[in-house]
Each structure stands twice: as structure tokens, then as C-alpha cells.
mmCIF file of C-alpha atoms in Angstrom:
data_model
loop_
_atom_site.group_PDB
_atom_site.id
_atom_site.type_symbol
_atom_site.label_atom_id
_atom_site.label_comp_id
_atom_site.label_asym_id
_atom_site.label_seq_id
_atom_site.Cartn_x
_atom_site.Cartn_y
_atom_site.Cartn_z
ATOM 1 C CA MET A 19 0.000 0.000 0.000
ATOM 2 C CA GLU A 20 1.277 3.460 -0.913
ATOM 3 C CA THR A 21 2.160 5.575 2.110
ATOM 4 C CA THR A 22 3.315 9.129 2.501
ATOM 5 C CA SER A 23 6.086 9.988 4.943
ATOM 6 C CA ILE A 24 5.266 12.586 7.588
ATOM 7 C CA LEU A 25 8.880 13.730 7.325
ATOM 8 C CA PRO A 26 10.307 15.822 4.502
ATOM 9 C CA ASP A 27 12.265 13.696 2.039
ATOM 10 C CA ASP A 28 15.598 15.342 2.883
ATOM 11 C CA VAL A 29 15.075 14.749 6.630
ATOM 12 C CA LEU A 30 14.112 11.132 6.016
ATOM 13 C CA GLU A 31 17.242 10.655 3.926
ATOM 14 C CA GLU A 32 19.464 12.144 6.624
ATOM 15 C CA ILE A 33 18.032 9.641 9.102
ATOM 16 C CA LEU A 34 18.367 6.618 6.847
ATOM 17 C CA VAL A 35 22.013 7.213 5.877
ATOM 18 C CA ARG A 36 22.935 6.657 9.528
ATOM 19 C CA LEU A 37 21.553 3.123 9.613
ATOM 20 C CA PRO A 38 23.324 -0.198 8.924
ATOM 21 C CA VAL A 39 22.725 -1.880 5.581
ATOM 22 C CA LYS A 40 20.829 -4.842 7.041
ATOM 23 C CA TYR A 41 18.086 -2.562 8.402
ATOM 24 C CA LEU A 42 17.857 -0.555 5.201
ATOM 25 C CA LEU A 43 17.341 -3.738 3.174
ATOM 26 C CA GLN A 44 14.467 -4.693 5.473
ATOM 27 C CA TRP A 45 12.901 -1.230 5.371
ATOM 28 C CA LYS A 46 12.835 -1.165 1.570
ATOM 29 C CA CYS A 47 9.610 -3.133 2.004
ATOM 30 C CA VAL A 48 7.885 -0.417 4.057
ATOM 31 C CA CYS A 49 6.544 1.482 1.054
ATOM 32 C CA LYS A 50 7.305 2.396 -2.546
ATOM 33 C CA LEU A 51 8.920 5.673 -1.473
ATOM 34 C CA TRP A 52 11.407 3.952 0.803
ATOM 35 C CA TYR A 53 12.024 1.208 -1.747
ATOM 36 C CA SER A 54 12.832 3.802 -4.403
ATOM 37 C CA LEU A 55 15.009 5.902 -2.085
ATOM 38 C CA ILE A 56 17.072 3.070 -0.576
ATOM 39 C CA GLY A 57 17.556 1.413 -3.970
ATOM 40 C CA ASN A 58 18.749 4.643 -5.578
ATOM 41 C CA TYR A 59 22.419 4.920 -6.597
ATOM 42 C CA ASP A 60 22.784 8.463 -5.213
ATOM 43 C CA PHE A 61 21.486 7.299 -1.841
ATOM 44 C CA ALA A 62 23.900 4.337 -1.830
ATOM 45 C CA LYS A 63 26.759 6.732 -2.523
ATOM 46 C CA LYS A 64 25.664 9.170 0.205
ATOM 47 C CA HIS A 65 25.147 6.325 2.693
ATOM 48 C CA TYR A 66 28.621 4.915 2.031
ATOM 49 C CA HIS A 67 30.365 8.272 2.387
ATOM 50 C CA PHE A 68 28.499 8.973 5.620
ATOM 51 C CA GLN A 69 29.432 5.574 7.081
ATOM 52 C CA TYR A 70 33.044 6.074 5.986
ATOM 53 C CA ALA A 71 33.178 9.545 7.576
ATOM 54 C CA MET A 72 31.519 8.262 10.734
ATOM 55 C CA HIS A 73 34.363 5.792 11.287
ATOM 56 C CA GLY A 74 36.866 8.649 10.921
ATOM 57 C CA ALA A 75 34.974 10.885 13.347
ATOM 58 C CA ASP A 76 35.079 8.103 15.938
ATOM 59 C CA LYS A 77 38.832 7.697 15.337
ATOM 60 C CA ASP A 78 37.936 4.285 13.996
ATOM 61 C CA ALA A 79 39.571 3.316 10.710
ATOM 62 C CA GLY A 80 36.768 0.840 10.128
ATOM 63 C CA PRO A 81 37.054 -2.938 9.929
ATOM 64 C CA LEU A 82 39.884 -4.612 8.061
ATOM 65 C CA PHE A 83 39.070 -7.487 5.717
ATOM 66 C CA LEU A 84 41.665 -10.273 6.013
ATOM 67 C CA ASP A 85 41.902 -13.301 3.740
ATOM 68 C CA SER A 86 43.626 -16.626 4.347
ATOM 69 C CA PRO A 87 43.263 -18.518 1.043
ATOM 70 C CA SER A 88 45.470 -21.419 2.144
ATOM 71 C CA LYS A 89 42.987 -22.178 4.934
ATOM 72 C CA ALA A 90 39.886 -20.924 3.106
ATOM 73 C CA GLN A 91 39.131 -18.494 5.917
ATOM 74 C CA TYR A 92 37.987 -14.855 5.696
ATOM 75 C CA TYR A 93 37.674 -12.355 8.529
ATOM 76 C CA LEU A 94 36.749 -8.829 9.573
ATOM 77 C CA LEU A 95 38.985 -7.283 12.229
ATOM 78 C CA THR A 96 37.115 -4.570 14.111
ATOM 79 C CA LYS A 97 36.637 -2.940 17.514
ATOM 80 C CA ASP A 98 33.836 -3.431 20.038
ATOM 81 C CA GLY A 99 33.931 -1.442 23.260
ATOM 82 C CA GLY A 100 37.658 -0.859 22.861
ATOM 83 C CA ASP A 101 38.441 -4.546 22.382
ATOM 84 C CA ASP A 102 39.701 -6.105 19.168
ATOM 85 C CA VAL A 103 37.140 -8.463 17.679
ATOM 86 C CA VAL A 104 37.649 -10.952 14.843
ATOM 87 C CA LEU A 105 34.525 -11.874 12.903
ATOM 88 C CA ASP A 106 34.725 -15.016 10.768
ATOM 89 C CA ILE A 107 32.686 -14.318 7.615
ATOM 90 C CA THR A 108 33.715 -17.487 5.761
ATOM 91 C CA SER A 109 30.214 -18.928 6.034
ATOM 92 C CA ASP A 110 28.772 -15.706 4.572
ATOM 93 C CA LEU A 111 30.940 -16.097 1.476
ATOM 94 C CA GLU A 112 30.083 -19.787 1.133
ATOM 95 C CA ARG A 113 26.390 -18.891 1.401
ATOM 96 C CA ASP A 114 26.515 -16.275 -1.356
ATOM 97 C CA ILE A 115 28.605 -18.162 -3.946
ATOM 98 C CA PRO A 116 26.367 -19.977 -6.443
ATOM 99 C CA PRO A 117 27.040 -23.750 -6.483
ATOM 100 C CA THR A 118 27.460 -23.653 -10.261
ATOM 101 C CA PHE A 119 30.320 -21.161 -9.885
ATOM 102 C CA ILE A 120 32.267 -23.352 -7.463
ATOM 103 C CA ASN A 121 31.667 -26.465 -9.532
ATOM 104 C CA ASP A 122 33.268 -24.687 -12.481
ATOM 105 C CA CYS A 123 36.495 -24.044 -10.528
ATOM 106 C CA GLU A 124 39.343 -26.517 -10.340
ATOM 107 C CA PRO A 125 39.158 -28.531 -7.066
ATOM 108 C CA ARG A 126 42.531 -27.251 -5.835
ATOM 109 C CA LYS A 127 41.537 -23.642 -6.544
ATOM 110 C CA ARG A 128 38.222 -23.372 -4.771
ATOM 111 C CA SER A 129 39.522 -21.002 -2.090
ATOM 112 C CA PRO A 130 39.791 -17.463 -3.474
ATOM 113 C CA ARG A 131 42.252 -14.753 -2.611
ATOM 114 C CA CYS A 132 41.272 -11.126 -2.231
ATOM 115 C CA MET A 133 42.303 -8.789 -5.060
ATOM 116 C CA GLY A 134 40.990 -5.610 -3.425
ATOM 117 C CA VAL A 135 38.161 -3.968 -1.508
ATOM 118 C CA ILE A 136 36.436 -0.756 -2.549
ATOM 119 C CA ASN A 137 33.088 0.838 -1.618
ATOM 120 C CA GLY A 138 32.060 -2.212 0.375
ATOM 121 C CA VAL A 139 32.683 -4.556 -2.571
ATOM 122 C CA ILE A 140 35.295 -7.321 -2.312
ATOM 123 C CA GLY A 141 37.139 -8.610 -5.379
ATOM 124 C CA LEU A 142 37.965 -12.324 -5.354
ATOM 125 C CA GLN A 143 40.171 -14.452 -7.591
ATOM 126 C CA TRP A 144 40.212 -18.240 -7.967
ATOM 127 C CA GLY A 145 43.373 -19.451 -9.657
ATOM 128 C CA ARG A 146 44.205 -17.230 -12.615
ATOM 129 C CA THR A 147 41.017 -17.055 -14.626
ATOM 130 C CA ARG A 148 37.990 -17.048 -12.313
ATOM 131 C CA LEU A 149 37.063 -13.667 -10.847
ATOM 132 C CA ALA A 150 34.082 -12.366 -8.926
ATOM 133 C CA LEU A 151 32.790 -9.329 -7.057
ATOM 134 C CA TRP A 152 31.023 -9.774 -3.718
ATOM 135 C CA ASN A 153 29.076 -7.351 -1.531
ATOM 136 C CA PRO A 154 28.759 -9.094 1.872
ATOM 137 C CA ALA A 155 26.219 -6.554 3.171
ATOM 138 C CA THR A 156 23.720 -6.992 0.310
ATOM 139 C CA ARG A 157 24.726 -10.633 -0.377
ATOM 140 C CA GLU A 158 25.216 -9.883 -4.079
ATOM 141 C CA PHE A 159 27.727 -12.034 -5.981
ATOM 142 C CA LYS A 160 28.848 -11.147 -9.507
ATOM 143 C CA ASP A 161 30.634 -13.636 -11.743
ATOM 144 C CA VAL A 162 33.175 -11.670 -13.793
ATOM 145 C CA PRO A 163 33.727 -12.866 -17.395
ATOM 146 C CA ARG A 164 36.946 -14.734 -18.109
ATOM 147 C CA TRP A 165 39.896 -12.731 -19.313
ATOM 148 C CA PRO A 166 40.332 -12.158 -23.030
ATOM 149 C CA ASN A 167 42.976 -14.258 -24.794
ATOM 150 C CA ILE A 168 42.789 -16.920 -22.069
ATOM 151 C CA PRO A 169 40.366 -19.599 -23.254
ATOM 152 C CA ASP A 170 40.865 -22.031 -20.377
ATOM 153 C CA ASN A 171 42.775 -22.679 -17.138
ATOM 154 C CA LYS A 172 45.596 -24.462 -18.937
ATOM 155 C CA ALA A 173 46.379 -21.402 -21.033
ATOM 156 C CA ALA A 174 46.299 -19.231 -17.943
ATOM 157 C CA GLU A 175 48.859 -21.413 -16.199
ATOM 158 C CA GLN A 176 51.090 -21.272 -19.240
ATOM 159 C CA PHE A 177 51.090 -17.498 -19.624
ATOM 160 C CA GLY A 178 50.192 -16.336 -16.133
ATOM 161 C CA GLY A 179 47.543 -13.835 -15.149
ATOM 162 C CA GLU A 180 47.261 -11.595 -12.123
ATOM 163 C CA ILE A 181 44.733 -9.068 -10.863
ATOM 164 C CA HIS A 182 46.436 -5.905 -9.663
ATOM 165 C CA GLY A 183 43.659 -3.562 -8.685
ATOM 166 C CA LEU A 184 39.964 -3.061 -7.961
ATOM 167 C CA VAL A 185 38.630 0.485 -7.996
ATOM 168 C CA PHE A 186 35.427 2.501 -8.192
ATOM 169 C CA ASP A 187 35.791 5.078 -10.960
ATOM 170 C CA GLN A 188 34.067 8.178 -9.563
ATOM 171 C CA GLN A 189 33.889 9.856 -12.952
ATOM 172 C CA ALA A 190 32.228 6.909 -14.666
ATOM 173 C CA ASN A 191 30.357 5.587 -11.570
ATOM 174 C CA ASP A 192 31.739 2.187 -12.431
ATOM 175 C CA PHE A 193 33.609 -0.626 -10.683
ATOM 176 C CA LYS A 194 36.750 -1.530 -12.625
ATOM 177 C CA ILE A 195 39.403 -4.252 -12.392
ATOM 178 C CA LEU A 196 42.967 -4.062 -13.727
ATOM 179 C CA GLY A 197 44.538 -7.347 -14.769
ATOM 180 C CA ALA A 198 47.846 -8.306 -16.352
ATOM 181 C CA ILE A 199 48.696 -11.302 -18.513
ATOM 182 C CA ASN A 200 52.410 -11.991 -18.670
ATOM 183 C CA PHE A 201 54.169 -13.513 -21.668
ATOM 184 C CA GLU A 202 57.754 -14.571 -22.204
ATOM 185 C CA GLY A 203 59.200 -12.447 -25.003
ATOM 186 C CA ARG A 204 62.387 -10.851 -26.301
ATOM 187 C CA GLU A 205 63.596 -7.261 -26.131
ATOM 188 C CA ASP A 206 67.006 -6.168 -27.415
ATOM 189 C CA ASP A 207 67.836 -9.851 -28.014
ATOM 190 C CA LYS A 208 67.164 -10.648 -24.348
ATOM 191 C CA VAL A 209 64.460 -12.881 -22.896
ATOM 192 C CA THR A 210 62.121 -10.832 -20.738
ATOM 193 C CA ILE A 211 58.619 -10.897 -19.293
ATOM 194 C CA ILE A 212 56.143 -8.725 -21.167
ATOM 195 C CA TYR A 213 52.942 -7.601 -19.505
ATOM 196 C CA GLU A 214 49.695 -7.038 -21.382
ATOM 197 C CA PHE A 215 47.190 -5.083 -19.289
ATOM 198 C CA HIS A 216 43.405 -5.395 -19.523
ATOM 199 C CA LEU A 217 40.636 -3.398 -17.844
ATOM 200 C CA TYR A 218 37.250 -4.777 -16.803
ATOM 201 C CA SER A 219 34.157 -2.571 -16.499
ATOM 202 C CA LEU A 220 31.149 -3.686 -14.451
ATOM 203 C CA LYS A 221 28.879 -1.356 -16.451
ATOM 204 C CA SER A 222 29.744 -3.003 -19.750
ATOM 205 C CA ASN A 223 30.536 -6.372 -18.151
ATOM 206 C CA SER A 224 33.495 -6.720 -20.504
ATOM 207 C CA TRP A 225 37.280 -6.429 -20.772
ATOM 208 C CA LYS A 226 39.368 -4.184 -22.995
ATOM 209 C CA ARG A 227 43.099 -3.887 -23.533
ATOM 210 C CA VAL A 228 44.891 -0.893 -22.011
ATOM 211 C CA GLU A 229 46.673 0.796 -24.896
ATOM 212 C CA LYS A 230 48.394 3.692 -23.102
ATOM 213 C CA GLY A 231 51.469 3.529 -20.900
ATOM 214 C CA THR A 232 53.021 0.500 -22.551
ATOM 215 C CA SER A 233 56.469 1.437 -21.239
ATOM 216 C CA CYS A 234 55.395 0.092 -17.851
ATOM 217 C CA ARG A 235 55.914 -3.438 -19.161
ATOM 218 C CA LEU A 236 59.624 -2.924 -18.492
ATOM 219 C CA SER A 237 58.802 -3.134 -14.806
ATOM 220 C CA ILE A 238 57.424 -6.247 -13.168
ATOM 221 C CA LEU A 239 54.634 -5.861 -10.643
ATOM 222 C CA TYR A 240 55.671 -7.323 -7.323
ATOM 223 C CA SER A 241 52.421 -8.432 -5.664
ATOM 224 C CA GLU A 242 54.078 -9.220 -2.328
ATOM 225 C CA THR A 243 54.581 -5.499 -1.678
ATOM 226 C CA GLY A 244 50.917 -4.577 -1.572
ATOM 227 C CA ALA A 245 48.957 -1.866 -3.319
ATOM 228 C CA CYS A 246 47.432 1.465 -2.442
ATOM 229 C CA LEU A 247 44.419 3.305 -3.882
ATOM 230 C CA ASN A 248 44.276 7.090 -3.659
ATOM 231 C CA ASN A 249 41.720 9.264 -5.505
ATOM 232 C CA GLY A 250 41.129 6.757 -8.277
ATOM 233 C CA VAL A 251 44.848 6.057 -8.781
ATOM 234 C CA TYR A 252 46.467 2.753 -7.833
ATOM 235 C CA TYR A 253 50.089 2.571 -6.639
ATOM 236 C CA TRP A 254 52.427 -0.444 -6.472
ATOM 237 C CA LEU A 255 56.050 -1.103 -5.631
ATOM 238 C CA THR A 256 57.859 -2.760 -8.534
ATOM 239 C CA TYR A 257 61.270 -4.061 -9.443
ATOM 240 C CA LYS A 258 63.074 -3.880 -12.761
ATOM 241 C CA ASP A 259 64.226 -7.486 -12.777
ATOM 242 C CA ILE A 260 65.060 -10.300 -10.389
ATOM 243 C CA TRP A 261 68.478 -8.898 -9.405
ATOM 244 C CA SER A 262 67.614 -5.221 -9.379
ATOM 245 C CA ILE A 263 68.185 -3.086 -6.286
ATOM 246 C CA GLU A 264 65.820 -0.428 -7.573
ATOM 247 C CA ASN A 265 62.165 -0.445 -6.542
ATOM 248 C CA PRO A 266 60.315 2.317 -8.388
ATOM 249 C CA ILE A 267 56.659 3.035 -7.649
ATOM 250 C CA LEU A 268 54.187 2.428 -10.465
ATOM 251 C CA SER A 269 50.802 4.165 -10.650
ATOM 252 C CA PHE A 270 47.743 3.681 -12.835
ATOM 253 C CA ASN A 271 44.855 6.117 -13.244
ATOM 254 C CA PHE A 272 41.645 4.165 -13.848
ATOM 255 C CA SER A 273 39.945 7.153 -15.500
ATOM 256 C CA THR A 274 42.696 8.215 -17.928
ATOM 257 C CA GLU A 275 44.121 4.648 -18.194
ATOM 258 C CA ILE A 276 47.689 5.948 -18.000
ATOM 259 C CA PHE A 277 50.646 4.412 -16.136
ATOM 260 C CA LYS A 278 53.374 6.483 -14.470
ATOM 261 C CA GLU A 279 56.609 5.552 -12.741
ATOM 262 C CA PHE A 280 58.572 7.468 -10.102
ATOM 263 C CA GLU A 281 61.093 6.980 -7.310
ATOM 264 C CA PRO A 282 60.298 6.138 -3.644
ATOM 265 C CA PRO A 283 61.458 8.433 -0.811
ATOM 266 C CA LYS A 284 65.183 8.594 -0.151
ATOM 267 C CA GLY A 285 66.191 6.865 3.042
ATOM 268 C CA SER A 286 63.309 4.406 3.011
ATOM 269 C CA GLY A 287 65.566 1.515 1.994
ATOM 270 C CA CYS A 288 63.763 0.896 -1.291
ATOM 271 C CA ARG A 289 66.934 1.219 -3.337
ATOM 272 C CA SER A 290 69.630 -0.522 -1.321
ATOM 273 C CA ASN A 291 70.760 -3.635 0.525
ATOM 274 C CA GLN A 292 68.367 -6.031 -1.147
ATOM 275 C CA HIS A 293 68.114 -8.457 -4.028
ATOM 276 C CA MET A 294 65.513 -10.838 -5.368
ATOM 277 C CA ARG A 295 65.809 -14.582 -5.769
ATOM 278 C CA ILE A 296 63.577 -17.435 -6.888
ATOM 279 C CA PHE A 297 62.307 -19.695 -4.083
ATOM 280 C CA ARG A 298 59.842 -22.523 -4.881
ATOM 281 C CA GLY A 299 58.841 -20.781 -8.081
ATOM 282 C CA ARG A 300 58.201 -17.408 -6.436
ATOM 283 C CA VAL A 301 60.213 -14.214 -6.326
ATOM 284 C CA MET A 302 61.417 -13.617 -2.764
ATOM 285 C CA CYS A 303 63.368 -10.782 -1.186
ATOM 286 C CA ASP A 304 66.635 -11.500 0.658
ATOM 287 C CA CYS A 305 67.300 -8.188 2.337
ATOM 288 C CA LYS A 306 67.586 -6.108 5.466
ATOM 289 C CA TYR A 307 64.554 -4.139 4.362
ATOM 290 C CA GLN A 308 61.018 -5.108 3.473
ATOM 291 C CA GLN A 309 58.617 -2.580 2.007
ATOM 292 C CA ILE A 310 54.839 -2.570 1.715
ATOM 293 C CA ILE A 311 52.905 0.223 0.051
ATOM 294 C CA GLY A 312 49.614 1.048 1.727
ATOM 295 C CA LYS A 313 47.557 3.705 3.490
ATOM 296 C CA TYR A 314 48.509 5.869 6.451
ATOM 297 C CA LYS A 315 45.314 7.527 7.617
ATOM 298 C CA GLU A 316 43.919 8.686 4.249
ATOM 299 C CA GLY A 317 47.156 9.025 2.267
ATOM 300 C CA ILE A 318 49.813 6.973 0.491
ATOM 301 C CA ALA A 319 52.526 5.472 2.658
ATOM 302 C CA LEU A 320 55.427 3.048 2.668
ATOM 303 C CA PHE A 321 55.697 0.591 5.562
ATOM 304 C CA VAL A 322 59.335 -0.366 6.061
ATOM 305 C CA THR A 323 60.571 -3.226 8.232
ATOM 306 C CA ARG A 324 64.302 -3.253 8.980
ATOM 307 C CA THR A 325 65.909 -6.453 10.276
ATOM 308 C CA LEU A 326 69.090 -5.883 12.290
ATOM 309 C CA GLU A 327 72.066 -8.218 12.652
ATOM 310 C CA ASN A 328 70.725 -9.534 15.971
ATOM 311 C CA LEU A 329 67.430 -10.239 14.165
ATOM 312 C CA ASP A 330 65.568 -7.503 16.059
ATOM 313 C CA CYS A 331 63.222 -5.420 13.903
ATOM 314 C CA SER A 332 62.376 -1.761 13.613
ATOM 315 C CA PHE A 333 59.377 -0.289 11.801
ATOM 316 C CA GLU A 334 58.997 2.920 9.839
ATOM 317 C CA ILE A 335 56.086 4.547 8.035
ATOM 318 C CA TRP A 336 56.811 7.113 5.316
ATOM 319 C CA ALA A 337 53.760 9.155 4.279
ATOM 320 C CA VAL A 338 53.298 11.415 1.260
ATOM 321 C CA THR A 339 53.013 15.046 2.372
ATOM 322 C CA LYS A 340 52.894 16.792 -0.996
ATOM 323 C CA PHE A 341 52.231 16.035 -4.642
ATOM 324 C CA ARG A 342 53.695 17.721 -7.696
ATOM 325 C CA GLU A 343 51.786 20.872 -8.636
ATOM 326 C CA ASP A 344 51.785 19.960 -12.323
ATOM 327 C CA ASP A 345 50.824 16.335 -11.659
ATOM 328 C CA HIS A 346 48.746 15.514 -8.585
ATOM 329 C CA GLU A 347 49.320 11.790 -9.030
ATOM 330 C CA VAL A 348 53.089 11.897 -8.443
ATOM 331 C CA PRO A 349 54.323 12.367 -4.834
ATOM 332 C CA LEU A 350 56.784 15.217 -4.411
ATOM 333 C CA SER A 351 57.773 14.866 -0.766
ATOM 334 C CA TRP A 352 57.553 12.204 1.943
ATOM 335 C CA GLU A 353 57.788 12.380 5.735
ATOM 336 C CA LEU A 354 58.805 9.800 8.314
ATOM 337 C CA VAL A 355 55.634 9.780 10.456
ATOM 338 C CA VAL A 356 56.134 6.614 12.526
ATOM 339 C CA ASN A 357 59.469 5.299 13.753
ATOM 340 C CA VAL A 358 59.402 2.270 16.058
ATOM 341 C CA GLU A 359 62.740 1.529 17.707
ATOM 342 C CA PRO A 360 64.181 -2.004 17.398
ATOM 343 C CA ILE A 361 62.075 -4.650 19.097
ATOM 344 C CA HIS A 362 62.719 -8.291 19.838
ATOM 345 C CA SER A 363 61.374 -10.417 16.967
ATOM 346 C CA PHE A 364 61.787 -13.862 18.585
ATOM 347 C CA ASN A 365 63.697 -14.914 15.439
ATOM 348 C CA TRP A 366 60.511 -14.449 13.424
ATOM 349 C CA SER A 367 60.185 -12.612 10.132
ATOM 350 C CA LEU A 368 57.997 -9.559 10.758
ATOM 351 C CA THR A 369 56.347 -7.342 8.159
ATOM 352 C CA VAL A 370 54.130 -4.346 8.872
ATOM 353 C CA LYS A 371 50.956 -4.656 6.775
ATOM 354 C CA ALA A 372 48.721 -1.843 8.025
ATOM 355 C CA TYR A 373 48.420 1.119 10.375
ATOM 356 C CA ARG A 374 45.183 1.532 12.320
ATOM 357 C CA ALA A 375 43.744 4.783 13.648
ATOM 358 C CA TYR A 376 44.086 3.411 17.161
ATOM 359 C CA GLY A 377 47.854 3.737 16.800
ATOM 360 C CA ASP A 378 48.702 0.046 16.580
ATOM 361 C CA LEU A 379 50.231 -1.838 13.661
ATOM 362 C CA LEU A 380 48.960 -4.986 11.985
ATOM 363 C CA VAL A 381 52.039 -7.182 11.648
ATOM 364 C CA MET A 382 52.457 -10.344 9.600
ATOM 365 C CA VAL A 383 54.567 -12.957 11.392
ATOM 366 C CA ARG A 384 56.344 -15.702 9.460
ATOM 367 C CA ARG A 385 57.917 -18.485 11.516
ATOM 368 C CA GLY A 386 60.911 -20.115 9.865
ATOM 369 C CA ASP A 387 62.415 -19.522 6.425
ATOM 370 C CA TYR A 388 59.580 -18.320 4.180
ATOM 371 C CA GLY A 389 57.110 -20.261 6.270
ATOM 372 C CA ARG A 390 53.590 -20.611 4.990
ATOM 373 C CA ASP A 391 52.053 -19.788 8.364
ATOM 374 C CA GLN A 392 51.700 -16.009 8.321
ATOM 375 C CA GLU A 393 50.164 -15.109 11.634
ATOM 376 C CA ALA A 394 48.345 -11.883 12.359
ATOM 377 C CA CYS A 395 49.502 -9.833 15.336
ATOM 378 C CA LEU A 396 48.726 -6.335 16.531
ATOM 379 C CA TYR A 397 51.735 -4.433 17.854
ATOM 380 C CA ASP A 398 51.250 -1.420 20.115
ATOM 381 C CA PRO A 399 54.306 0.891 19.901
ATOM 382 C CA SER A 400 53.303 2.761 23.067
ATOM 383 C CA THR A 401 53.402 -0.365 25.252
ATOM 384 C CA HIS A 402 55.718 -2.535 23.098
ATOM 385 C CA THR A 403 53.253 -5.409 23.333
ATOM 386 C CA TYR A 404 51.961 -7.978 20.836
ATOM 387 C CA ASN A 405 48.399 -9.256 20.574
ATOM 388 C CA ASN A 406 48.255 -12.505 18.613
ATOM 389 C CA LEU A 407 44.888 -12.619 16.852
ATOM 390 C CA GLY A 408 44.956 -16.397 16.488
ATOM 391 C CA LEU A 409 44.610 -16.430 12.711
ATOM 392 C CA THR A 410 46.716 -16.419 9.558
ATOM 393 C CA PHE A 411 46.269 -14.060 6.625
ATOM 394 C CA ALA A 412 47.721 -13.146 3.260
ATOM 395 C CA SER A 413 46.413 -9.617 2.684
ATOM 396 C CA CYS A 414 44.293 -6.959 4.366
ATOM 397 C CA TYR A 415 42.055 -4.161 3.112
ATOM 398 C CA LYS A 416 39.890 -1.528 4.736
ATOM 399 C CA TYR A 417 36.210 -2.445 4.568
ATOM 400 C CA VAL A 418 33.114 -0.284 5.098
ATOM 401 C CA GLU A 419 29.745 -1.853 4.243
ATOM 402 C CA SER A 420 27.655 -0.379 1.442
ATOM 403 C CA LEU A 421 24.492 -0.629 -0.625
ATOM 404 C CA PHE A 422 26.308 -0.480 -3.968
ATOM 405 C CA SER A 423 24.707 -2.822 -6.470
ATOM 406 C CA LEU A 424 26.615 -5.266 -8.668
ATOM 407 C CA SER A 425 23.932 -5.426 -11.322
ATOM 408 C CA GLY A 426 25.928 -2.937 -13.421
#
């Protein structure tokens, strides 16, 4: 039955944007007006930005989404009454994946890894060809078409394919995915790896090849060093080749579809005392420094872990303080904003993965030489204490729930 709200539409909207998604989905059934309002894209956008800002006002960075593909476990790390709380959302993912999708995946690749989180939508990748988008709050699951030029899983294993970014293009109001297919080729009579980049659009539900910025294929994306999204531009740490001591930063603008390359901050350790080697088919870093690119508060940052001769570790966070005036995508200056003095590492390999607004650091702990168990710990620099979360993880992303639809 049609009903008329006793509140002005703008007042009603201001009330509804403050509510969790689960209640809004229920209240869509109240009347046609509420159904139309809550299902509207502009309302979804306003609701998300309000929820995002609300976390910042409470000095709460919002939950972190953590994935553990090797154990097929997925979590949200959040706060409740000042205490750290880990929510296991594995069953939510299993509930929302269509059985036909899983049956189409290879048995040994039925546990996805996260390829990014944006606007409450989580990107997932099974093996090298199966991709999907998932909104846990609305329970929507979108099967992404297979990559072009890769007809089956066998071809993907031969050439190699990786997802390197998930973004919401504000100008196009579109979710986009950046993927790279790597081929073995020759340049200047030398064997090298050539990357061919493709861009997926949810609106068109199709892929297209990225034509601009082809010089970036001279660099090899190093997925172990994380990624960072800032104003529609993705940033990665890269390396020139396996033995290079240079780690330039590569960026990609999802609106202009242009790559750029520039140097990391001096003194961060990104250009010295390190080299790459192959270990069990993967590129590993034998070095006194480990770098992860990520977010510090709302800006781009480098998280640096320095291992000393006595195996103690120190942590640094370098944040961008200024961009070039003629190019707002390229950082001009960096500042050392966090400097944790050497701490006892218990002969573990420690890597800082994230900074939380509460002042603590999410640290990945590897026991043994390149051990597969990568435990999650929170380290508080003010008290020099660890809090083992009792789980393992591979990557982490900030997550704020949303109403964004995956219907395109």
C-alpha cells in the first residue's frame, strides 16, 4: 500500500544514511517511497560516504578485511567497546557463492584470494582465470567474465595472469578491475617478461586492452609489496628485474588509463641492501629491508621493516606530504611519520601490513624460512606489546559496508 512519509524527504534521507545496511534492506519493504530511495544509486553513494566519515569521526579506521586462502578463511577485524574483535565471515561467502560457480572451478583452486576492496565490494580471484565481485552486506555475488585471450585454465597457467587492482571510478560511476597477462618475449635480443594489461568494467561487463602507458611493461609488478588506492589512482612497488636493487613506484589512473613511474622516498631503503631470488617458483626478497605500500590515515605510505644483525626489527612509516603541482598523481615529498625503535622479533620474520587509527600496527609474522604460516599480530608501539589474533592471513584491506549494487 502506498504511504506518505510525515517527514520531509531530505530529513528522512538524513536519518536513513545513519543506519546499517541490514536494516535498510528490510525497510525497503515499508513502502514504494522507501524502496525507491534506498535502492537509488545516489542514496547508496551518500550512505557509504556517511558511514566512511563516521568511522573517521570516531577515530575508527573501520574494519579490516583479512583473507587466508590457504585455509579458506575470511575475517573482519574490528573494535567493540575498545576490544579487538575478529569476525569469521567465511560462512557468509560460502552462502553467497552460487554452487554452479564453485563447480566450475578446479578442485585445488576453490579457495579465493582477495584482489581488493572498494566501496564495500570485495574482489575475489580463484586461480588465474575465475574472478568475482562480492558485496557481503547486500549478499550480491557477480561472476566476472573470463579474461580475453585466455580460453581455459591451462592457457592461464602457461602465460600467467594476475589481478592488480579493484577500484570505483568516480567519474564513470563504475567498478573496474585491472589485470595483467604476462608472456615470455624478447627485447634487445634478451628474454624478458612482457605484460599485457586489460581493464574490466562492471557497467559493460566486458574487458578491454589498455593501450596507453606501454612502457610500464619494463617493470614487473611485485604483488608481495601490496597496493594502495588514492583518488582513483592505484600505486604499487615494482622491481626492474630479479636482481635489481631499484624499486620504483608504479601508478595507474583508472579514468585516464595511463601508467606512471617514479622513485620512492630517499632513506626508506627501497633502493639498497636487497636483491631478489627465486624460491619454490616465487620471487622472494633476501634483504635487510622489506617494504609494503599502503595507506597511512587517508594518504599513500610506505611501511618499512628493517631487520638488524641480531634479528631484532624496527618499523617505519613514510607518508606522502605533498604532490607535484603539475601532476597531482606523483608524490613530491615524503615524511617519516612513525618510527618504532628495534624490538625483539623472537627470530621471526615480521612485516608491517597496516596502520590503524588506534595507533597500533597490523604485523604479519612468518615463523621459519619463508614459512607458509603467516600469523596476524597487533603491535602497540606505546606499550611494546603484541596481541596474537589467532589467525593467519595473506592480505588486508579496509572495509566499510555499502548498498552499492553489482547489477551494473
